[in-house]
Backbone as XML, in Angstrom:
<?xml version="1.0"?>
<chain id="A" units="angstrom">
  <residue number="1" name="MET">
    <atom name="N" x="115.078" y="112.896" z="84.202"/>
    <atom name="CA" x="113.783" y="112.723" z="84.829"/>
    <atom name="C" x="113.959" y="112.887" z="86.333"/>
  </residue>
  <residue number="2" name="VAL">
    <atom name="N" x="112.988" y="113.592" z="86.954"/>
    <atom name="CA" x="113.037" y="113.786" z="88.395"/>
    <atom name="C" x="111.634" y="113.552" z="88.966"/>
  </residue>
  <residue number="3" name="THR">
    <atom name="N" x="111.587" y="112.804" z="90.056"/>
    <atom name="CA" x="110.318" y="112.536" z="90.723"/>
    <atom name="C" x="110.288" y="113.305" z="92.034"/>
  </residue>
  <residue number="4" name="CYS">
    <atom name="N" x="109.208" y="114.049" z="92.206"/>
    <atom name="CA" x="108.994" y="114.803" z="93.440"/>
    <atom name="C" x="108.185" y="113.931" z="94.393"/>
  </residue>
  <residue number="5" name="TYR">
    <atom name="N" x="108.680" y="113.801" z="95.599"/>
    <atom name="CA" x="108.028" y="113.060" z="96.674"/>
    <atom name="C" x="107.580" y="114.091" z="97.696"/>
  </residue>
  <residue number="6" name="LEU">
    <atom name="N" x="106.302" y="114.114" z="97.974"/>
    <atom name="CA" x="105.768" y="115.002" z="99.003"/>
    <atom name="C" x="105.209" y="114.149" z="100.134"/>
  </residue>
  <residue number="7" name="ARG">
    <atom name="N" x="105.661" y="114.419" z="101.337"/>
    <atom name="CA" x="105.149" y="113.744" z="102.535"/>
    <atom name="C" x="104.403" y="114.795" z="103.339"/>
  </residue>
  <residue number="8" name="TYR">
    <atom name="N" x="103.119" y="114.561" z="103.509"/>
    <atom name="CA" x="102.254" y="115.493" z="104.214"/>
    <atom name="C" x="101.912" y="114.981" z="105.608"/>
  </residue>
  <residue number="9" name="VAL">
    <atom name="N" x="101.860" y="115.881" z="106.563"/>
    <atom name="CA" x="101.223" y="115.624" z="107.835"/>
    <atom name="C" x="99.870" y="116.313" z="107.714"/>
  </residue>
  <residue number="10" name="VAL">
    <atom name="N" x="98.815" y="115.509" z="107.779"/>
    <atom name="CA" x="97.466" y="116.022" z="107.574"/>
    <atom name="C" x="96.657" y="115.939" z="108.867"/>
  </residue>
  <residue number="11" name="ASP">
    <atom name="N" x="95.619" y="116.736" z="108.921"/>
    <atom name="CA" x="94.689" y="116.667" z="110.051"/>
    <atom name="C" x="93.839" y="115.419" z="109.849"/>
  </residue>
  <residue number="12" name="PRO">
    <atom name="N" x="93.908" y="114.430" z="110.745"/>
    <atom name="CA" x="93.154" y="113.185" z="110.556"/>
    <atom name="C" x="91.644" y="113.394" z="110.443"/>
  </residue>
  <residue number="13" name="SER">
    <atom name="N" x="91.144" y="114.472" z="110.984"/>
    <atom name="CA" x="89.705" y="114.741" z="110.888"/>
    <atom name="C" x="89.330" y="115.415" z="109.574"/>
  </residue>
  <residue number="14" name="LYS">
    <atom name="N" x="90.341" y="115.684" z="108.729"/>
    <atom name="CA" x="90.089" y="116.371" z="107.459"/>
    <atom name="C" x="90.652" y="115.594" z="106.263"/>
  </residue>
  <residue number="15" name="ILE">
    <atom name="N" x="90.626" y="114.276" z="106.359"/>
    <atom name="CA" x="91.120" y="113.438" z="105.258"/>
    <atom name="C" x="90.290" y="113.663" z="103.996"/>
  </residue>
  <residue number="16" name="LYS">
    <atom name="N" x="88.983" y="113.808" z="104.159"/>
    <atom name="CA" x="88.114" y="114.036" z="103.009"/>
    <atom name="C" x="88.494" y="115.344" z="102.294"/>
  </residue>
  <residue number="17" name="GLU">
    <atom name="N" x="88.822" y="116.377" z="103.054"/>
    <atom name="CA" x="89.246" y="117.655" z="102.477"/>
    <atom name="C" x="90.595" y="117.508" z="101.778"/>
  </residue>
  <residue number="18" name="PHE">
    <atom name="N" x="91.502" y="116.752" z="102.409"/>
    <atom name="CA" x="92.805" y="116.541" z="101.774"/>
    <atom name="C" x="92.652" y="115.747" z="100.486"/>
  </residue>
  <residue number="19" name="GLU">
    <atom name="N" x="91.778" y="114.762" z="100.471"/>
    <atom name="CA" x="91.547" y="113.987" z="99.249"/>
    <atom name="C" x="91.040" y="114.902" z="98.131"/>
  </residue>
  <residue number="20" name="HIS">
    <atom name="N" x="90.152" y="115.809" z="98.459"/>
    <atom name="CA" x="89.669" y="116.773" z="97.463"/>
    <atom name="C" x="90.828" y="117.627" z="96.946"/>
  </residue>
  <residue number="21" name="TYR">
    <atom name="N" x="91.673" y="118.086" z="97.853"/>
    <atom name="CA" x="92.858" y="118.869" z="97.482"/>
    <atom name="C" x="93.728" y="118.087" z="96.499"/>
  </residue>
  <residue number="22" name="GLY">
    <atom name="N" x="93.973" y="116.832" z="96.786"/>
    <atom name="CA" x="94.773" y="115.997" z="95.890"/>
    <atom name="C" x="94.147" y="115.874" z="94.517"/>
  </residue>
  <residue number="23" name="LYS">
    <atom name="N" x="92.839" y="115.700" z="94.483"/>
    <atom name="CA" x="92.151" y="115.579" z="93.194"/>
    <atom name="C" x="92.215" y="116.880" z="92.394"/>
  </residue>
  <residue number="24" name="LEU">
    <atom name="N" x="92.347" y="118.006" z="93.083"/>
    <atom name="CA" x="92.536" y="119.281" z="92.382"/>
    <atom name="C" x="93.901" y="119.330" z="91.705"/>
  </residue>
  <residue number="25" name="TRP">
    <atom name="N" x="94.939" y="118.819" z="92.391"/>
    <atom name="CA" x="96.308" y="118.960" z="91.907"/>
    <atom name="C" x="96.705" y="117.971" z="90.812"/>
  </residue>
  <residue number="26" name="ILE">
    <atom name="N" x="96.114" y="116.805" z="90.769"/>
    <atom name="CA" x="96.535" y="115.807" z="89.777"/>
    <atom name="C" x="96.465" y="116.380" z="88.351"/>
  </residue>
  <residue number="27" name="PRO">
    <atom name="N" x="95.339" y="116.949" z="87.917"/>
    <atom name="CA" x="95.317" y="117.499" z="86.559"/>
    <atom name="C" x="96.170" y="118.758" z="86.402"/>
  </residue>
  <residue number="28" name="LEU">
    <atom name="N" x="96.382" y="119.481" z="87.496"/>
    <atom name="CA" x="97.196" y="120.701" z="87.395"/>
    <atom name="C" x="98.660" y="120.374" z="87.139"/>
  </residue>
  <residue number="29" name="VAL">
    <atom name="N" x="99.177" y="119.362" z="87.798"/>
    <atom name="CA" x="100.556" y="118.940" z="87.535"/>
    <atom name="C" x="100.688" y="118.522" z="86.070"/>
  </residue>
  <residue number="30" name="GLU">
    <atom name="N" x="99.709" y="117.783" z="85.590"/>
    <atom name="CA" x="99.758" y="117.303" z="84.199"/>
    <atom name="C" x="99.573" y="118.452" z="83.210"/>
  </residue>
  <residue number="31" name="LYS">
    <atom name="N" x="98.811" y="119.464" z="83.590"/>
    <atom name="CA" x="98.620" y="120.657" z="82.755"/>
    <atom name="C" x="99.962" y="121.325" z="82.450"/>
  </residue>
  <residue number="32" name="PHE">
    <atom name="N" x="100.884" y="121.249" z="83.394"/>
    <atom name="CA" x="102.189" y="121.892" z="83.240"/>
    <atom name="C" x="103.296" y="120.925" z="82.839"/>
  </residue>
  <residue number="33" name="GLY">
    <atom name="N" x="102.935" y="119.760" z="82.299"/>
    <atom name="CA" x="103.928" y="118.862" z="81.726"/>
    <atom name="C" x="104.433" y="117.754" z="82.618"/>
  </residue>
  <residue number="34" name="GLY">
    <atom name="N" x="103.875" y="117.619" z="83.804"/>
    <atom name="CA" x="104.296" y="116.548" z="84.700"/>
    <atom name="C" x="103.422" y="115.319" z="84.540"/>
  </residue>
  <residue number="35" name="LYS">
    <atom name="N" x="103.848" y="114.240" z="85.136"/>
    <atom name="CA" x="103.078" y="113.002" z="85.194"/>
    <atom name="C" x="102.817" y="112.718" z="86.660"/>
  </residue>
  <residue number="36" name="HIS">
    <atom name="N" x="101.549" y="112.792" z="87.059"/>
    <atom name="CA" x="101.209" y="112.553" z="88.466"/>
    <atom name="C" x="101.029" y="111.060" z="88.684"/>
  </residue>
  <residue number="37" name="HIS">
    <atom name="N" x="101.588" y="110.562" z="89.771"/>
    <atom name="CA" x="101.494" y="109.148" z="90.113"/>
    <atom name="C" x="100.495" y="108.908" z="91.243"/>
  </residue>
  <residue number="38" name="GLY">
    <atom name="N" x="99.832" y="109.967" z="91.693"/>
    <atom name="CA" x="98.764" y="109.829" z="92.671"/>
    <atom name="C" x="99.100" y="110.352" z="94.048"/>
  </residue>
  <residue number="39" name="TYR">
    <atom name="N" x="98.047" y="110.484" z="94.804"/>
    <atom name="CA" x="98.119" y="110.786" z="96.227"/>
    <atom name="C" x="97.836" y="109.493" z="96.967"/>
  </residue>
  <residue number="40" name="PHE">
    <atom name="N" x="98.465" y="109.319" z="98.089"/>
    <atom name="CA" x="98.328" y="108.110" z="98.890"/>
    <atom name="C" x="97.895" y="108.531" z="100.286"/>
  </residue>
  <residue number="41" name="LEU">
    <atom name="N" x="96.668" y="108.144" z="100.645"/>
    <atom name="CA" x="96.055" y="108.572" z="101.896"/>
    <atom name="C" x="96.276" y="107.544" z="102.992"/>
  </residue>
  <residue number="42" name="PRO">
    <atom name="N" x="96.170" y="107.969" z="104.246"/>
    <atom name="CA" x="96.336" y="107.018" z="105.350"/>
    <atom name="C" x="95.340" y="105.862" z="105.240"/>
  </residue>
  <residue number="43" name="SER">
    <atom name="N" x="95.815" y="104.678" z="105.562"/>
    <atom name="CA" x="94.956" y="103.499" z="105.542"/>
    <atom name="C" x="95.164" y="102.734" z="106.852"/>
  </residue>
  <residue number="44" name="GLU">
    <atom name="N" x="96.281" y="102.051" z="106.957"/>
    <atom name="CA" x="96.657" y="101.376" z="108.193"/>
    <atom name="C" x="97.891" y="102.081" z="108.743"/>
  </residue>
  <residue number="45" name="GLY">
    <atom name="N" x="98.087" y="102.006" z="110.020"/>
    <atom name="CA" x="99.245" y="102.669" z="110.616"/>
    <atom name="C" x="98.909" y="104.112" z="110.951"/>
  </residue>
  <residue number="46" name="ALA">
    <atom name="N" x="99.864" y="105.001" z="110.719"/>
    <atom name="CA" x="99.673" y="106.425" z="111.043"/>
    <atom name="C" x="98.448" y="106.977" z="110.317"/>
  </residue>
  <residue number="47" name="ASN">
    <atom name="N" x="97.628" y="107.706" z="111.053"/>
    <atom name="CA" x="96.415" y="108.260" z="110.460"/>
    <atom name="C" x="96.572" y="109.705" z="109.990"/>
  </residue>
  <residue number="48" name="ASN">
    <atom name="N" x="97.797" y="110.209" z="110.049"/>
    <atom name="CA" x="98.024" y="111.606" z="109.697"/>
    <atom name="C" x="99.128" y="111.815" z="108.650"/>
  </residue>
  <residue number="49" name="ILE">
    <atom name="N" x="99.529" y="110.771" z="107.963"/>
    <atom name="CA" x="100.580" y="110.867" z="106.949"/>
    <atom name="C" x="99.994" y="110.516" z="105.585"/>
  </residue>
  <residue number="50" name="ALA">
    <atom name="N" x="100.234" y="111.395" z="104.611"/>
    <atom name="CA" x="99.812" y="111.163" z="103.232"/>
    <atom name="C" x="101.002" y="111.465" z="102.332"/>
  </residue>
  <residue number="51" name="LEU">
    <atom name="N" x="100.988" y="110.883" z="101.148"/>
    <atom name="CA" x="102.086" y="111.051" z="100.196"/>
    <atom name="C" x="101.553" y="111.453" z="98.829"/>
  </residue>
  <residue number="52" name="ALA">
    <atom name="N" x="102.422" y="112.075" z="98.051"/>
    <atom name="CA" x="102.142" y="112.339" z="96.639"/>
    <atom name="C" x="103.441" y="112.150" z="95.870"/>
  </residue>
  <residue number="53" name="LEU">
    <atom name="N" x="103.320" y="111.642" z="94.656"/>
    <atom name="CA" x="104.472" y="111.444" z="93.766"/>
    <atom name="C" x="104.113" y="111.945" z="92.381"/>
  </residue>
  <residue number="54" name="PHE">
    <atom name="N" x="105.000" y="112.729" z="91.800"/>
    <atom name="CA" x="104.834" y="113.133" z="90.408"/>
    <atom name="C" x="106.194" y="113.369" z="89.781"/>
  </residue>
  <residue number="55" name="THR">
    <atom name="N" x="106.242" y="113.215" z="88.469"/>
    <atom name="CA" x="107.509" y="113.246" z="87.738"/>
    <atom name="C" x="107.490" y="114.331" z="86.671"/>
  </residue>
  <residue number="56" name="PHE">
    <atom name="N" x="108.623" y="114.982" z="86.505"/>
    <atom name="CA" x="108.850" y="115.932" z="85.408"/>
    <atom name="C" x="110.078" y="115.474" z="84.635"/>
  </residue>
  <residue number="57" name="PRO">
    <atom name="N" x="110.175" y="115.854" z="83.376"/>
    <atom name="CA" x="111.321" y="115.427" z="82.561"/>
    <atom name="C" x="112.678" y="115.860" z="83.132"/>
  </residue>
  <residue number="58" name="SER">
    <atom name="N" x="112.692" y="116.978" z="83.883"/>
    <atom name="CA" x="113.945" y="117.473" z="84.454"/>
    <atom name="C" x="113.622" y="118.371" z="85.642"/>
  </residue>
  <residue number="59" name="LEU">
    <atom name="N" x="114.639" y="118.686" z="86.427"/>
    <atom name="CA" x="114.460" y="119.616" z="87.530"/>
    <atom name="C" x="114.102" y="120.997" z="86.993"/>
  </residue>
  <residue number="60" name="ALA">
    <atom name="N" x="114.656" y="121.373" z="85.849"/>
    <atom name="CA" x="114.325" y="122.659" z="85.227"/>
    <atom name="C" x="112.850" y="122.714" z="84.844"/>
  </residue>
  <residue number="61" name="ALA">
    <atom name="N" x="112.300" y="121.623" z="84.321"/>
    <atom name="CA" x="110.874" y="121.576" z="83.975"/>
    <atom name="C" x="110.022" y="121.681" z="85.240"/>
  </residue>
  <residue number="62" name="TYR">
    <atom name="N" x="110.460" y="121.055" z="86.313"/>
    <atom name="CA" x="109.749" y="121.170" z="87.586"/>
    <atom name="C" x="109.757" y="122.621" z="88.061"/>
  </residue>
  <residue number="63" name="GLU">
    <atom name="N" x="110.899" y="123.275" z="87.975"/>
    <atom name="CA" x="111.002" y="124.677" z="88.412"/>
    <atom name="C" x="110.097" y="125.579" z="87.569"/>
  </residue>
  <residue number="64" name="GLN">
    <atom name="N" x="109.983" y="125.302" z="86.272"/>
    <atom name="CA" x="109.061" y="126.065" z="85.424"/>
    <atom name="C" x="107.626" y="125.866" z="85.888"/>
  </residue>
  <residue number="65" name="TYR">
    <atom name="N" x="107.274" y="124.628" z="86.209"/>
    <atom name="CA" x="105.937" y="124.330" z="86.745"/>
    <atom name="C" x="105.691" y="125.126" z="88.019"/>
  </residue>
  <residue number="66" name="ARG">
    <atom name="N" x="106.645" y="125.132" z="88.929"/>
    <atom name="CA" x="106.487" y="125.858" z="90.197"/>
    <atom name="C" x="106.256" y="127.345" z="89.943"/>
  </residue>
  <residue number="67" name="THR">
    <atom name="N" x="107.029" y="127.923" z="89.045"/>
    <atom name="CA" x="106.880" y="129.346" z="88.731"/>
    <atom name="C" x="105.516" y="129.628" z="88.110"/>
  </residue>
  <residue number="68" name="LYS">
    <atom name="N" x="105.133" y="128.801" z="87.142"/>
    <atom name="CA" x="103.837" y="129.005" z="86.480"/>
    <atom name="C" x="102.667" y="128.769" z="87.430"/>
  </residue>
  <residue number="69" name="SER">
    <atom name="N" x="102.802" y="127.816" z="88.343"/>
    <atom name="CA" x="101.703" y="127.507" z="89.259"/>
    <atom name="C" x="101.384" y="128.689" z="90.172"/>
  </residue>
  <residue number="70" name="LEU">
    <atom name="N" x="102.367" y="129.507" z="90.461"/>
    <atom name="CA" x="102.156" y="130.649" z="91.349"/>
    <atom name="C" x="101.379" y="131.779" z="90.687"/>
  </residue>
  <residue number="71" name="ALA">
    <atom name="N" x="101.174" y="131.671" z="89.365"/>
    <atom name="CA" x="100.408" y="132.680" z="88.632"/>
    <atom name="C" x="99.139" y="132.102" z="88.004"/>
  </residue>
  <residue number="72" name="ASP">
    <atom name="N" x="98.890" y="130.816" z="88.205"/>
    <atom name="CA" x="97.750" y="130.142" z="87.587"/>
    <atom name="C" x="96.528" y="130.200" z="88.515"/>
  </residue>
  <residue number="73" name="LYS">
    <atom name="N" x="95.382" y="130.600" z="87.976"/>
    <atom name="CA" x="94.176" y="130.764" z="88.803"/>
    <atom name="C" x="93.739" y="129.459" z="89.464"/>
  </residue>
  <residue number="74" name="GLU">
    <atom name="N" x="93.789" y="128.356" z="88.723"/>
    <atom name="CA" x="93.370" y="127.074" z="89.298"/>
    <atom name="C" x="94.318" y="126.620" z="90.403"/>
  </residue>
  <residue number="75" name="CYS">
    <atom name="N" x="95.613" y="126.821" z="90.197"/>
    <atom name="CA" x="96.596" y="126.450" z="91.225"/>
    <atom name="C" x="96.426" y="127.315" z="92.464"/>
  </residue>
  <residue number="76" name="LEU">
    <atom name="N" x="96.224" y="128.610" z="92.261"/>
    <atom name="CA" x="96.028" y="129.507" z="93.395"/>
    <atom name="C" x="94.766" y="129.126" z="94.179"/>
  </residue>
  <residue number="77" name="ALA">
    <atom name="N" x="93.716" y="128.707" z="93.467"/>
    <atom name="CA" x="92.492" y="128.265" z="94.138"/>
    <atom name="C" x="92.748" y="127.003" z="94.959"/>
  </residue>
  <residue number="78" name="ALA">
    <atom name="N" x="93.572" y="126.091" z="94.447"/>
    <atom name="CA" x="93.903" y="124.871" z="95.188"/>
    <atom name="C" x="94.715" y="125.205" z="96.442"/>
  </residue>
  <residue number="79" name="PHE">
    <atom name="N" x="95.691" y="126.102" z="96.315"/>
    <atom name="CA" x="96.456" y="126.541" z="97.485"/>
    <atom name="C" x="95.515" y="127.145" z="98.528"/>
  </residue>
  <residue number="80" name="LYS">
    <atom name="N" x="94.589" y="127.984" z="98.067"/>
    <atom name="CA" x="93.646" y="128.655" z="98.961"/>
    <atom name="C" x="92.740" y="127.644" z="99.663"/>
  </residue>
  <residue number="81" name="TYR">
    <atom name="N" x="92.295" y="126.633" z="98.931"/>
    <atom name="CA" x="91.443" y="125.592" z="99.520"/>
    <atom name="C" x="92.168" y="124.922" z="100.700"/>
  </residue>
  <residue number="82" name="ALA">
    <atom name="N" x="93.410" y="124.545" z="100.507"/>
    <atom name="CA" x="94.170" y="123.898" z="101.584"/>
    <atom name="C" x="94.334" y="124.840" z="102.772"/>
  </residue>
  <residue number="83" name="GLU">
    <atom name="N" x="94.580" y="126.091" z="102.484"/>
    <atom name="CA" x="94.740" y="127.073" z="103.556"/>
    <atom name="C" x="93.433" y="127.267" z="104.330"/>
  </residue>
  <residue number="84" name="GLU">
    <atom name="N" x="92.333" y="127.377" z="103.615"/>
    <atom name="CA" x="91.039" y="127.599" z="104.268"/>
    <atom name="C" x="90.577" y="126.386" z="105.079"/>
  </residue>
  <residue number="85" name="THR">
    <atom name="N" x="90.806" y="125.188" z="104.548"/>
    <atom name="CA" x="90.354" y="123.988" z="105.256"/>
    <atom name="C" x="91.331" y="123.534" z="106.330"/>
  </residue>
  <residue number="86" name="LYS">
    <atom name="N" x="92.566" y="123.993" z="106.245"/>
    <atom name="CA" x="93.614" y="123.605" z="107.198"/>
    <atom name="C" x="93.776" y="122.084" z="107.264"/>
  </residue>
  <residue number="87" name="CYS">
    <atom name="N" x="93.621" y="121.442" z="106.102"/>
    <atom name="CA" x="93.755" y="119.981" z="106.060"/>
    <atom name="C" x="95.225" y="119.550" z="106.093"/>
  </residue>
  <residue number="88" name="ILE">
    <atom name="N" x="96.136" y="120.430" z="105.702"/>
    <atom name="CA" x="97.577" y="120.129" z="105.710"/>
    <atom name="C" x="98.219" y="120.854" z="106.883"/>
  </residue>
  <residue number="89" name="LEU">
    <atom name="N" x="98.851" y="120.092" z="107.759"/>
    <atom name="CA" x="99.536" y="120.690" z="108.902"/>
    <atom name="C" x="100.973" y="121.056" z="108.551"/>
  </residue>
  <residue number="90" name="SER">
    <atom name="N" x="101.622" y="120.202" z="107.769"/>
    <atom name="CA" x="102.981" y="120.476" z="107.293"/>
    <atom name="C" x="103.302" y="119.508" z="106.161"/>
  </residue>
  <residue number="91" name="TYR">
    <atom name="N" x="104.397" y="119.790" z="105.462"/>
    <atom name="CA" x="104.828" y="118.882" z="104.400"/>
    <atom name="C" x="106.322" y="119.021" z="104.194"/>
  </residue>
  <residue number="92" name="GLU">
    <atom name="N" x="106.883" y="118.009" z="103.571"/>
    <atom name="CA" x="108.294" y="118.042" z="103.169"/>
    <atom name="C" x="108.375" y="117.565" z="101.732"/>
  </residue>
  <residue number="93" name="ARG">
    <atom name="N" x="109.323" y="118.102" z="101.011"/>
    <atom name="CA" x="109.483" y="117.796" z="99.586"/>
    <atom name="C" x="110.901" y="117.297" z="99.349"/>
  </residue>
  <residue number="94" name="SER">
    <atom name="N" x="111.006" y="116.188" z="98.622"/>
    <atom name="CA" x="112.307" y="115.641" z="98.224"/>
    <atom name="C" x="112.232" y="115.253" z="96.758"/>
  </residue>
  <residue number="95" name="PHE">
    <atom name="N" x="113.388" y="115.117" z="96.134"/>
    <atom name="CA" x="113.451" y="114.762" z="94.719"/>
    <atom name="C" x="114.299" y="113.506" z="94.536"/>
  </residue>
  <residue number="96" name="PHE">
    <atom name="N" x="113.842" y="112.675" z="93.618"/>
    <atom name="CA" x="114.502" y="111.405" z="93.358"/>
    <atom name="C" x="114.637" y="111.201" z="91.851"/>
  </residue>
  <residue number="97" name="ARG">
    <atom name="N" x="115.619" y="110.423" z="91.474"/>
    <atom name="CA" x="115.734" y="110.005" z="90.069"/>
    <atom name="C" x="115.441" y="108.518" z="90.019"/>
  </residue>
  <residue number="98" name="PRO">
    <atom name="N" x="114.570" y="108.120" z="89.103"/>
    <atom name="CA" x="114.190" y="106.701" z="89.048"/>
    <atom name="C" x="115.271" y="105.828" z="88.419"/>
  </residue>
  <residue number="99" name="VAL">
    <atom name="N" x="115.291" y="104.599" z="88.838"/>
    <atom name="CA" x="116.137" y="103.556" z="88.245"/>
    <atom name="C" x="115.210" y="102.436" z="87.821"/>
  </residue>
  <residue number="100" name="PHE">
    <atom name="N" x="115.204" y="102.112" z="86.538"/>
    <atom name="CA" x="114.296" y="101.092" z="86.024"/>
    <atom name="C" x="115.001" y="99.790" z="85.673"/>
  </residue>
  <residue number="101" name="GLU">
    <atom name="N" x="116.288" y="99.831" z="85.422"/>
    <atom name="CA" x="117.023" y="98.605" z="85.061"/>
    <atom name="C" x="118.323" y="98.529" z="85.814"/>
  </residue>
</chain>
């Protein structure tokens, strides 16, 4: 199991647009076999940092999702939405393995 952590630097004046973007991606990740744990928007503290977490059974399953997402109409529309609204200034992606016990 691998969990993808995305840390976004967002335009603080476009939080509503970023929230819409997140709502587009939650079902798309699940469509390709992942489990989305949500987007986390700024509340207190920094007003330009947002997070997302989602899990795939393996890094190979995540890579399959990435490949398929680049050819999927709904995913391409979500990418285009972020580009057009410029709600995301930058992001970083890291991977973690969970420990439950």
